[in-house]
């Protein structure tokens, strides 16, 4: 397994999103600590991360056969949106589809909202064309609306759909200044470098040990799930000639196909939970 630099809270987020949701949405703290130990995270770090996730409203404490935590109902649309982006990465958009443009103005007295808008639009895959002006392929409009409404930021933002670029600079050059494409490529390359050898090694296995699958799968999914948000799915004519998202997605798809099911079996064994629910 490649060494993971993911924070404990990010790994826990993955465990809840990929497994706990399928098993009823609740897990005891003892079982979560046991699972996280497989990932090299000790009990104090788990408890500290849980405390932060509880404070942020991601998790709610609930006692059943022991003390445990379930996902807040408010997180359901967040994880549903994540499923669409993470497991159903879109092909590059078409130039003819146009763009969604977000224009915002925030009073100086509320500059914290300005920072939040910038960070969340960037996280969603928007590029920064000018101060207060962000854009993305038009198909990201529904995700943008949902995100801005959920965060209570919609009052600051105007959204426009534009069918065609009519500026003076070459569009490909302009796009290169609006998005940090080399940084996105670097993250795709790091993912491929880390997990392509694992995919090759797993192909020859007749059986994959569930505990080993879990130890690989959670860090892999944690590293991957940020990438479909960083990558806006720009039209192919605007991308670098050797755009490396395609091989990275192929590696993710293969490792996911090999490890997701045995990892779930391992979580069921550790927790005693069963009857997995199908998710989108």
C-alpha positions as CSV (number, residue, x, y, z in Angstrom):
1,X,0.0,0.0,0.0
2,X,1.4,3.4,-0.9
3,X,2.0,5.6,2.2
4,X,-1.0,7.8,2.8
5,X,-0.7,11.4,3.8
6,X,-4.4,11.8,4.3
7,X,-5.7,13.3,7.5
8,X,-7.6,11.0,9.9
9,X,-10.8,13.1,9.4
10,X,-10.5,12.6,5.6
11,X,-10.1,8.8,6.0
12,X,-13.1,8.7,8.4
13,X,-15.1,10.7,5.8
14,X,-14.3,8.0,3.2
15,X,-15.3,5.2,5.6
16,X,-18.6,6.8,6.3
17,X,-19.3,7.7,2.7
18,X,-18.3,4.4,1.2
19,X,-19.3,1.9,3.8
20,X,-21.3,3.2,6.8
21,X,-24.0,4.7,4.6
22,X,-24.6,1.3,3.1
23,X,-24.8,-0.3,6.6
24,X,-27.4,1.9,8.2
25,X,-25.5,5.1,8.7
26,X,-24.2,4.4,12.2
27,X,-21.1,2.8,13.6
28,X,-19.8,2.4,17.2
29,X,-16.7,4.3,18.1
30,X,-15.0,1.0,19.1
31,X,-15.6,-0.5,15.7
32,X,-14.4,2.7,14.0
33,X,-11.2,2.7,16.0
34,X,-10.7,-0.9,15.0
35,X,-11.1,-0.1,11.3
36,X,-8.9,3.0,11.5
37,X,-6.1,1.0,13.2
38,X,-5.9,-1.0,10.0
39,X,-5.1,2.3,8.3
40,X,-2.4,3.2,10.8
41,X,-4.4,5.7,12.8
42,X,-4.4,5.4,16.5
43,X,-7.3,5.8,18.9
44,X,-6.5,9.3,20.2
45,X,-6.3,10.6,16.6
46,X,-9.6,8.9,15.8
47,X,-11.3,10.5,18.8
48,X,-9.9,13.9,18.0
49,X,-11.0,13.7,14.3
50,X,-14.5,12.5,15.4
51,X,-14.7,15.5,17.8
52,X,-14.0,17.9,14.9
53,X,-16.5,16.2,12.6
54,X,-19.1,16.3,15.4
55,X,-18.4,20.0,15.9
56,X,-18.8,20.7,12.2
57,X,-22.2,19.0,12.1
58,X,-21.0,16.1,9.9
59,X,-21.6,13.5,12.6
60,X,-24.2,13.1,15.4
61,X,-23.5,11.1,18.6
62,X,-26.0,8.3,19.1
63,X,-26.0,5.5,21.7
64,X,-27.1,2.0,20.7
65,X,-25.3,-1.1,21.9
66,X,-22.5,1.3,22.7
67,X,-21.5,4.9,21.9
68,X,-21.3,5.6,18.2
69,X,-21.9,8.2,15.6
70,X,-24.2,8.5,12.6
71,X,-24.1,10.9,9.7
72,X,-26.1,14.1,10.1
73,X,-29.1,14.1,7.8
74,X,-27.7,17.4,6.3
75,X,-24.9,15.4,4.9
76,X,-27.1,13.2,2.7
77,X,-27.1,15.6,-0.3
78,X,-23.3,16.2,0.1
79,X,-22.6,12.5,-0.2
80,X,-25.1,12.0,-3.0
81,X,-23.4,14.8,-4.9
82,X,-20.0,13.2,-4.1
83,X,-21.2,9.9,-5.6
84,X,-22.0,11.5,-8.9
85,X,-18.7,13.3,-9.1
86,X,-16.4,10.5,-7.8
87,X,-17.9,7.4,-9.4
88,X,-19.4,8.9,-12.5
89,X,-16.7,11.3,-13.7
90,X,-17.9,13.0,-16.8
91,X,-16.2,13.0,-20.1
92,X,-14.8,16.4,-21.3
93,X,-17.6,18.9,-22.0
94,X,-18.4,20.1,-25.5
95,X,-17.4,23.6,-26.5
96,X,-20.9,24.1,-27.9
97,X,-22.4,23.5,-24.4
98,X,-21.2,26.9,-23.2
99,X,-20.3,28.1,-19.8
100,X,-21.8,29.0,-16.4
101,X,-20.5,32.3,-15.1
102,X,-20.7,33.2,-11.4
103,X,-20.4,36.9,-10.5
104,X,-20.4,37.9,-6.9
105,X,-19.9,41.0,-4.7
106,X,-19.5,40.7,-1.0
107,X,-19.4,43.7,1.4
108,X,-16.1,44.3,3.2
109,X,-17.9,43.7,6.5
110,X,-18.7,40.1,5.3
111,X,-15.3,39.3,3.8
112,X,-15.4,35.9,5.4
113,X,-18.2,35.0,2.9
114,X,-16.0,36.2,0.1
115,X,-13.2,33.8,1.1
116,X,-15.8,31.0,1.4
117,X,-17.2,31.7,-2.0
118,X,-13.7,31.7,-3.6
119,X,-12.7,28.4,-1.9
120,X,-16.0,26.6,-2.6
121,X,-16.2,27.7,-6.2
122,X,-12.6,26.6,-6.7
123,X,-13.4,23.3,-5.0
124,X,-16.4,22.8,-7.3
125,X,-14.1,23.1,-10.4
126,X,-14.7,26.8,-11.3
127,X,-11.8,28.9,-12.8
128,X,-11.1,32.4,-11.7
129,X,-11.4,34.8,-14.7
130,X,-11.2,38.1,-12.8
131,X,-11.9,39.3,-9.3
132,X,-15.4,38.2,-8.4
133,X,-15.9,36.4,-11.7
134,X,-15.7,32.6,-11.9
135,X,-16.7,30.2,-14.7
136,X,-17.0,26.6,-15.5
137,X,-18.5,24.3,-18.2
138,X,-22.3,24.9,-18.2
139,X,-23.1,21.4,-17.0
140,X,-21.8,22.4,-13.5
141,X,-24.7,24.8,-13.1
142,X,-26.9,22.4,-11.1
143,X,-24.0,21.5,-8.7
144,X,-23.2,25.2,-8.2
145,X,-26.8,26.1,-7.4
146,X,-27.1,23.3,-4.9
147,X,-23.8,24.2,-3.2
148,X,-24.5,27.9,-3.0
149,X,-28.0,27.3,-1.6
150,X,-26.8,24.7,0.9
151,X,-24.1,27.1,2.2
152,X,-26.4,30.1,2.4
153,X,-24.3,32.0,-0.1
154,X,-26.8,32.4,-3.0
155,X,-27.7,35.9,-2.1
156,X,-24.2,37.1,-3.0
157,X,-24.0,35.4,-6.4
158,X,-25.4,35.9,-9.9
159,X,-25.2,33.0,-12.2
160,X,-25.3,33.3,-16.0
161,X,-25.2,30.8,-18.9
162,X,-23.1,31.9,-21.8
163,X,-23.1,29.8,-25.0
164,X,-20.0,31.1,-26.7
165,X,-16.7,32.8,-25.9
166,X,-16.4,36.1,-27.8
167,X,-13.2,37.6,-26.2
168,X,-10.0,38.7,-27.8
169,X,-7.4,36.3,-26.4
170,X,-7.3,32.8,-27.7
171,X,-9.7,30.7,-25.5
172,X,-7.1,28.0,-24.9
173,X,-4.6,30.6,-23.6
174,X,-7.2,32.3,-21.5
175,X,-8.3,28.9,-19.9
176,X,-4.7,28.3,-19.0
177,X,-4.7,31.4,-16.9
178,X,-8.1,30.7,-15.3
179,X,-7.3,27.2,-14.2
180,X,-4.0,25.8,-12.8
181,X,-3.9,22.9,-15.3
182,X,-0.3,21.8,-14.4
183,X,-1.3,21.5,-10.7
184,X,-4.3,19.3,-11.7
185,X,-2.1,17.2,-14.0
186,X,0.4,16.8,-11.1
187,X,-2.3,15.4,-8.9
188,X,-3.5,13.0,-11.6
189,X,0.1,11.9,-12.1
190,X,0.7,11.3,-8.4
191,X,-2.4,9.2,-8.3
192,X,-1.4,7.1,-11.3
193,X,2.1,6.7,-10.0
194,X,0.8,5.5,-6.6
195,X,-1.9,3.1,-7.7
196,X,-1.1,1.8,-11.2
197,X,1.5,-0.7,-9.7
198,X,-1.1,-1.8,-7.2
199,X,-3.6,-2.4,-10.0
200,X,-1.1,-4.4,-11.9
201,X,-0.3,-6.6,-8.9
202,X,-3.9,-7.2,-8.0
203,X,-4.9,-8.3,-11.5
204,X,-3.1,-11.6,-11.0
205,X,-4.7,-12.4,-7.7
206,X,-7.2,-15.3,-7.5
207,X,-8.4,-14.0,-4.2
208,X,-8.0,-10.6,-2.4
209,X,-7.9,-10.7,1.4
210,X,-10.7,-8.4,2.7
211,X,-8.5,-6.7,5.3
212,X,-5.8,-6.0,2.8
213,X,-8.4,-4.7,0.3
214,X,-9.6,-2.3,3.0
215,X,-6.1,-1.1,3.8
216,X,-5.6,-0.2,0.1
217,X,-9.0,0.9,-0.9
218,X,-9.7,3.6,1.7
219,X,-6.5,5.5,1.1
220,X,-6.9,5.1,-2.7
221,X,-10.5,6.5,-2.6
222,X,-9.5,9.3,-0.2
223,X,-6.8,10.4,-2.6
224,X,-9.0,10.1,-5.7
225,X,-12.2,11.8,-4.4
226,X,-10.7,15.3,-4.5
227,X,-9.7,15.0,-8.2
228,X,-13.1,15.0,-9.9
229,X,-13.8,18.3,-8.1
230,X,-10.5,19.9,-9.1
231,X,-11.0,18.9,-12.7
232,X,-13.8,20.9,-14.3
233,X,-14.1,18.6,-17.3
234,X,-13.0,21.2,-19.8
235,X,-13.7,20.6,-23.5
236,X,-11.0,18.5,-25.1
237,X,-9.7,21.3,-27.6
238,X,-8.8,23.4,-24.5
239,X,-6.8,20.7,-22.7
240,X,-3.1,20.0,-23.0
241,X,-2.3,17.4,-25.7
242,X,-1.1,14.8,-23.1
243,X,-3.9,15.4,-20.6
244,X,-3.3,12.6,-18.0
245,X,-6.8,12.4,-16.5
246,X,-7.8,9.6,-18.7
247,X,-5.1,7.0,-17.5
248,X,-5.7,8.1,-13.9
249,X,-9.5,7.5,-14.2
250,X,-8.7,4.1,-15.7
251,X,-6.6,3.2,-12.8
252,X,-9.2,4.4,-10.3
253,X,-11.9,2.4,-12.1
254,X,-9.9,-0.8,-12.1
255,X,-8.8,-0.6,-8.4
256,X,-12.3,0.3,-7.3
257,X,-13.7,-2.7,-9.2
258,X,-11.2,-5.0,-7.5
259,X,-11.3,-3.7,-4.0
260,X,-14.7,-2.1,-3.2
261,X,-16.6,-5.4,-2.6
262,X,-14.0,-7.2,-0.4
263,X,-13.5,-4.0,1.5
264,X,-17.2,-3.9,2.3
265,X,-17.1,-7.5,3.4
266,X,-14.3,-6.6,5.8
267,X,-16.2,-3.7,7.3
268,X,-19.2,-6.0,7.8
269,X,-17.1,-8.5,9.6
270,X,-15.6,-6.0,11.9
271,X,-18.8,-4.2,12.7
272,X,-21.4,-7.0,12.5
273,X,-23.5,-4.7,10.4
274,X,-25.0,-6.1,7.2
275,X,-27.8,-5.7,4.6
276,X,-25.8,-3.1,2.5
277,X,-27.9,-0.5,0.8
278,X,-27.3,0.3,-2.9
279,X,-26.2,3.8,-3.5
280,X,-26.1,5.8,-6.7
